[in-house]
């Protein structure tokens, strides 16, 4: 059974940092790309970042480029998102997701088949 469990969310002031983690189980983690998405109240879920199975390829939404860093530890079956220089507009529930393994753009939620339960990130001004 595939499970994705996020942690590390919280409340921080603008300019601060947080590190999200996503512990994966129930599948061959090292064989799949992984993504981070976020959803703010009233908004659609949006892609934040993607990392390939080996970690060699990392992609970012323009809104977080230069501030967020995605990484993974395949020995620990864990995905990370280091978030620096946080802004109030980064406030959202953050989700990790497993790449479906076939086609599609990394920004599309349809390209992922399993999701974590989400972790809240709140950035105050």
PDB file of C-alpha atoms in Angstrom:
ATOM      1  CA  UNK A   1       0.000   0.000   0.000  1.00  0.00           C
ATOM      2  CA  UNK A   2       1.468   3.313  -1.095  1.00  0.00           C
ATOM      3  CA  UNK A   3       1.767   5.872   1.666  1.00  0.00           C
ATOM      4  CA  UNK A   4       3.117   9.413   1.592  1.00  0.00           C
ATOM      5  CA  UNK A   5       3.377  11.265   4.888  1.00  0.00           C
ATOM      6  CA  UNK A   6       4.363  14.928   4.987  1.00  0.00           C
ATOM      7  CA  UNK A   7       5.771  16.760   7.969  1.00  0.00           C
ATOM      8  CA  UNK A   8       7.555  19.998   8.771  1.00  0.00           C
ATOM      9  CA  UNK A   9       4.838  22.541   8.166  1.00  0.00           C
ATOM     10  CA  UNK A  10       4.129  25.355  10.568  1.00  0.00           C
ATOM     11  CA  UNK A  11       3.839  29.083  11.038  1.00  0.00           C
ATOM     12  CA  UNK A  12       6.669  31.454  10.222  1.00  0.00           C
ATOM     13  CA  UNK A  13       7.150  35.151   9.604  1.00  0.00           C
ATOM     14  CA  UNK A  14       7.894  36.499   6.156  1.00  0.00           C
ATOM     15  CA  UNK A  15      11.527  35.986   5.276  1.00  0.00           C
ATOM     16  CA  UNK A  16      11.761  32.852   7.366  1.00  0.00           C
ATOM     17  CA  UNK A  17      12.448  29.258   6.379  1.00  0.00           C
ATOM     18  CA  UNK A  18      10.839  25.862   6.701  1.00  0.00           C
ATOM     19  CA  UNK A  19      11.857  22.376   5.575  1.00  0.00           C
ATOM     20  CA  UNK A  20       9.139  19.964   4.556  1.00  0.00           C
ATOM     21  CA  UNK A  21       9.662  16.214   4.508  1.00  0.00           C
ATOM     22  CA  UNK A  22       7.673  13.457   2.842  1.00  0.00           C
ATOM     23  CA  UNK A  23       8.257   9.859   3.942  1.00  0.00           C
ATOM     24  CA  UNK A  24       7.290   7.330   1.265  1.00  0.00           C
ATOM     25  CA  UNK A  25       6.481   3.647   1.600  1.00  0.00           C
ATOM     26  CA  UNK A  26       4.753   0.844  -0.281  1.00  0.00           C
ATOM     27  CA  UNK A  27       6.530   1.274  -3.614  1.00  0.00           C
ATOM     28  CA  UNK A  28      10.035   1.401  -5.075  1.00  0.00           C
ATOM     29  CA  UNK A  29      10.704   5.002  -4.160  1.00  0.00           C
ATOM     30  CA  UNK A  30      13.968   5.289  -6.092  1.00  0.00           C
ATOM     31  CA  UNK A  31      12.164   4.394  -9.299  1.00  0.00           C
ATOM     32  CA  UNK A  32       9.795   7.348  -9.433  1.00  0.00           C
ATOM     33  CA  UNK A  33       9.891  11.081  -9.811  1.00  0.00           C
ATOM     34  CA  UNK A  34       8.215  13.024  -7.028  1.00  0.00           C
ATOM     35  CA  UNK A  35       6.530  16.378  -6.805  1.00  0.00           C
ATOM     36  CA  UNK A  36       5.411  19.031  -4.363  1.00  0.00           C
ATOM     37  CA  UNK A  37       2.119  20.840  -4.834  1.00  0.00           C
ATOM     38  CA  UNK A  38       0.296  23.429  -2.782  1.00  0.00           C
ATOM     39  CA  UNK A  39      -3.261  24.603  -2.415  1.00  0.00           C
ATOM     40  CA  UNK A  40      -4.413  27.829  -0.819  1.00  0.00           C
ATOM     41  CA  UNK A  41      -8.062  28.381   0.185  1.00  0.00           C
ATOM     42  CA  UNK A  42     -10.188  29.106  -2.867  1.00  0.00           C
ATOM     43  CA  UNK A  43      -7.374  28.224  -5.257  1.00  0.00           C
ATOM     44  CA  UNK A  44      -6.618  25.215  -7.401  1.00  0.00           C
ATOM     45  CA  UNK A  45      -3.795  22.885  -6.466  1.00  0.00           C
ATOM     46  CA  UNK A  46      -0.627  24.141  -8.134  1.00  0.00           C
ATOM     47  CA  UNK A  47       2.682  22.504  -8.877  1.00  0.00           C
ATOM     48  CA  UNK A  48       5.615  23.828  -6.867  1.00  0.00           C
ATOM     49  CA  UNK A  49       8.518  21.553  -7.713  1.00  0.00           C
ATOM     50  CA  UNK A  50       9.468  18.206  -9.239  1.00  0.00           C
ATOM     51  CA  UNK A  51      12.484  15.952  -8.879  1.00  0.00           C
ATOM     52  CA  UNK A  52      13.433  13.004 -11.047  1.00  0.00           C
ATOM     53  CA  UNK A  53      13.909   9.522  -9.629  1.00  0.00           C
ATOM     54  CA  UNK A  54      17.695   9.929  -9.436  1.00  0.00           C
ATOM     55  CA  UNK A  55      17.535  13.503  -8.221  1.00  0.00           C
ATOM     56  CA  UNK A  56      19.461  14.772 -11.232  1.00  0.00           C
ATOM     57  CA  UNK A  57      16.582  16.846 -12.576  1.00  0.00           C
ATOM     58  CA  UNK A  58      14.826  19.450 -10.417  1.00  0.00           C
ATOM     59  CA  UNK A  59      12.124  21.752 -11.736  1.00  0.00           C
ATOM     60  CA  UNK A  60      10.435  24.714 -10.096  1.00  0.00           C
ATOM     61  CA  UNK A  61       7.459  26.949 -10.587  1.00  0.00           C
ATOM     62  CA  UNK A  62       8.489  30.512 -11.411  1.00  0.00           C
ATOM     63  CA  UNK A  63       6.899  31.708  -8.174  1.00  0.00           C
ATOM     64  CA  UNK A  64       9.362  29.754  -6.026  1.00  0.00           C
ATOM     65  CA  UNK A  65      12.459  29.587  -8.230  1.00  0.00           C
ATOM     66  CA  UNK A  66      15.535  30.723  -6.325  1.00  0.00           C
ATOM     67  CA  UNK A  67      13.817  30.388  -2.931  1.00  0.00           C
ATOM     68  CA  UNK A  68      12.813  26.715  -2.725  1.00  0.00           C
ATOM     69  CA  UNK A  69      15.017  23.655  -3.165  1.00  0.00           C
ATOM     70  CA  UNK A  70      13.725  20.142  -3.719  1.00  0.00           C
ATOM     71  CA  UNK A  71      15.848  17.125  -2.833  1.00  0.00           C
ATOM     72  CA  UNK A  72      15.483  13.456  -2.052  1.00  0.00           C
ATOM     73  CA  UNK A  73      17.263  10.734  -0.116  1.00  0.00           C
ATOM     74  CA  UNK A  74      16.571   7.434  -1.836  1.00  0.00           C
ATOM     75  CA  UNK A  75      18.225   5.484   0.981  1.00  0.00           C
ATOM     76  CA  UNK A  76      15.695   6.943   3.423  1.00  0.00           C
ATOM     77  CA  UNK A  77      12.699   6.966   1.040  1.00  0.00           C
ATOM     78  CA  UNK A  78      12.264  10.636   1.852  1.00  0.00           C
ATOM     79  CA  UNK A  79      11.539  13.742  -0.190  1.00  0.00           C
ATOM     80  CA  UNK A  80      12.352  17.243   1.011  1.00  0.00           C
ATOM     81  CA  UNK A  81      11.418  20.817   0.198  1.00  0.00           C
ATOM     82  CA  UNK A  82      13.618  23.515   1.675  1.00  0.00           C
ATOM     83  CA  UNK A  83      11.717  26.797   1.622  1.00  0.00           C
ATOM     84  CA  UNK A  84      13.633  30.021   2.211  1.00  0.00           C
ATOM     85  CA  UNK A  85      12.651  33.684   2.007  1.00  0.00           C
ATOM     86  CA  UNK A  86       9.048  32.741   2.587  1.00  0.00           C
ATOM     87  CA  UNK A  87       6.316  35.166   1.601  1.00  0.00           C
ATOM     88  CA  UNK A  88       2.694  35.469   2.786  1.00  0.00           C
ATOM     89  CA  UNK A  89       1.589  34.248  -0.659  1.00  0.00           C
ATOM     90  CA  UNK A  90       3.347  30.938   0.039  1.00  0.00           C
ATOM     91  CA  UNK A  91       0.678  30.198   2.647  1.00  0.00           C
ATOM     92  CA  UNK A  92      -1.044  26.960   1.644  1.00  0.00           C
ATOM     93  CA  UNK A  93      -1.390  23.283   2.364  1.00  0.00           C
ATOM     94  CA  UNK A  94       1.601  21.530   0.817  1.00  0.00           C
ATOM     95  CA  UNK A  95       1.316  18.041  -0.633  1.00  0.00           C
ATOM     96  CA  UNK A  96       3.877  15.572  -1.877  1.00  0.00           C
ATOM     97  CA  UNK A  97       2.911  13.297  -4.739  1.00  0.00           C
ATOM     98  CA  UNK A  98       4.255  10.278  -6.606  1.00  0.00           C
ATOM     99  CA  UNK A  99       4.770  10.643 -10.355  1.00  0.00           C
ATOM    100  CA  UNK A 100       2.478   8.289 -12.265  1.00  0.00           C
ATOM    101  CA  UNK A 101       5.363   7.106 -14.368  1.00  0.00           C
ATOM    102  CA  UNK A 102       4.081   8.026 -17.804  1.00  0.00           C
ATOM    103  CA  UNK A 103       3.690  11.217 -19.767  1.00  0.00           C
ATOM    104  CA  UNK A 104       2.216  14.532 -18.795  1.00  0.00           C
ATOM    105  CA  UNK A 105       3.674  17.751 -17.566  1.00  0.00           C
ATOM    106  CA  UNK A 106       5.082  17.854 -14.058  1.00  0.00           C
ATOM    107  CA  UNK A 107       2.843  20.854 -13.297  1.00  0.00           C
ATOM    108  CA  UNK A 108      -0.328  18.855 -13.800  1.00  0.00           C
ATOM    109  CA  UNK A 109      -1.862  17.069 -10.835  1.00  0.00           C
ATOM    110  CA  UNK A 110      -3.082  14.401 -13.270  1.00  0.00           C
ATOM    111  CA  UNK A 111       0.523  13.264 -13.761  1.00  0.00           C
ATOM    112  CA  UNK A 112       0.591  11.951 -10.172  1.00  0.00           C
ATOM    113  CA  UNK A 113      -1.231   8.958  -8.776  1.00  0.00           C
ATOM    114  CA  UNK A 114      -0.669   9.074  -5.027  1.00  0.00           C
ATOM    115  CA  UNK A 115      -0.777  12.010  -2.633  1.00  0.00           C
ATOM    116  CA  UNK A 116       0.061  12.702   0.954  1.00  0.00           C
ATOM    117  CA  UNK A 117      -2.415  14.159   3.420  1.00  0.00           C
ATOM    118  CA  UNK A 118      -0.829  17.603   3.292  1.00  0.00           C
ATOM    119  CA  UNK A 119       0.924  19.863   5.769  1.00  0.00           C
ATOM    120  CA  UNK A 120      -0.070  23.457   6.495  1.00  0.00           C
ATOM    121  CA  UNK A 121       2.398  26.280   5.895  1.00  0.00           C
ATOM    122  CA  UNK A 122       1.396  29.719   7.149  1.00  0.00           C
ATOM    123  CA  UNK A 123       3.539  32.778   6.493  1.00  0.00           C
ATOM    124  CA  UNK A 124       2.644  35.997   8.278  1.00  0.00           C
ATOM    125  CA  UNK A 125       3.700  39.458   7.200  1.00  0.00           C
TER     126      UNK A 125
END
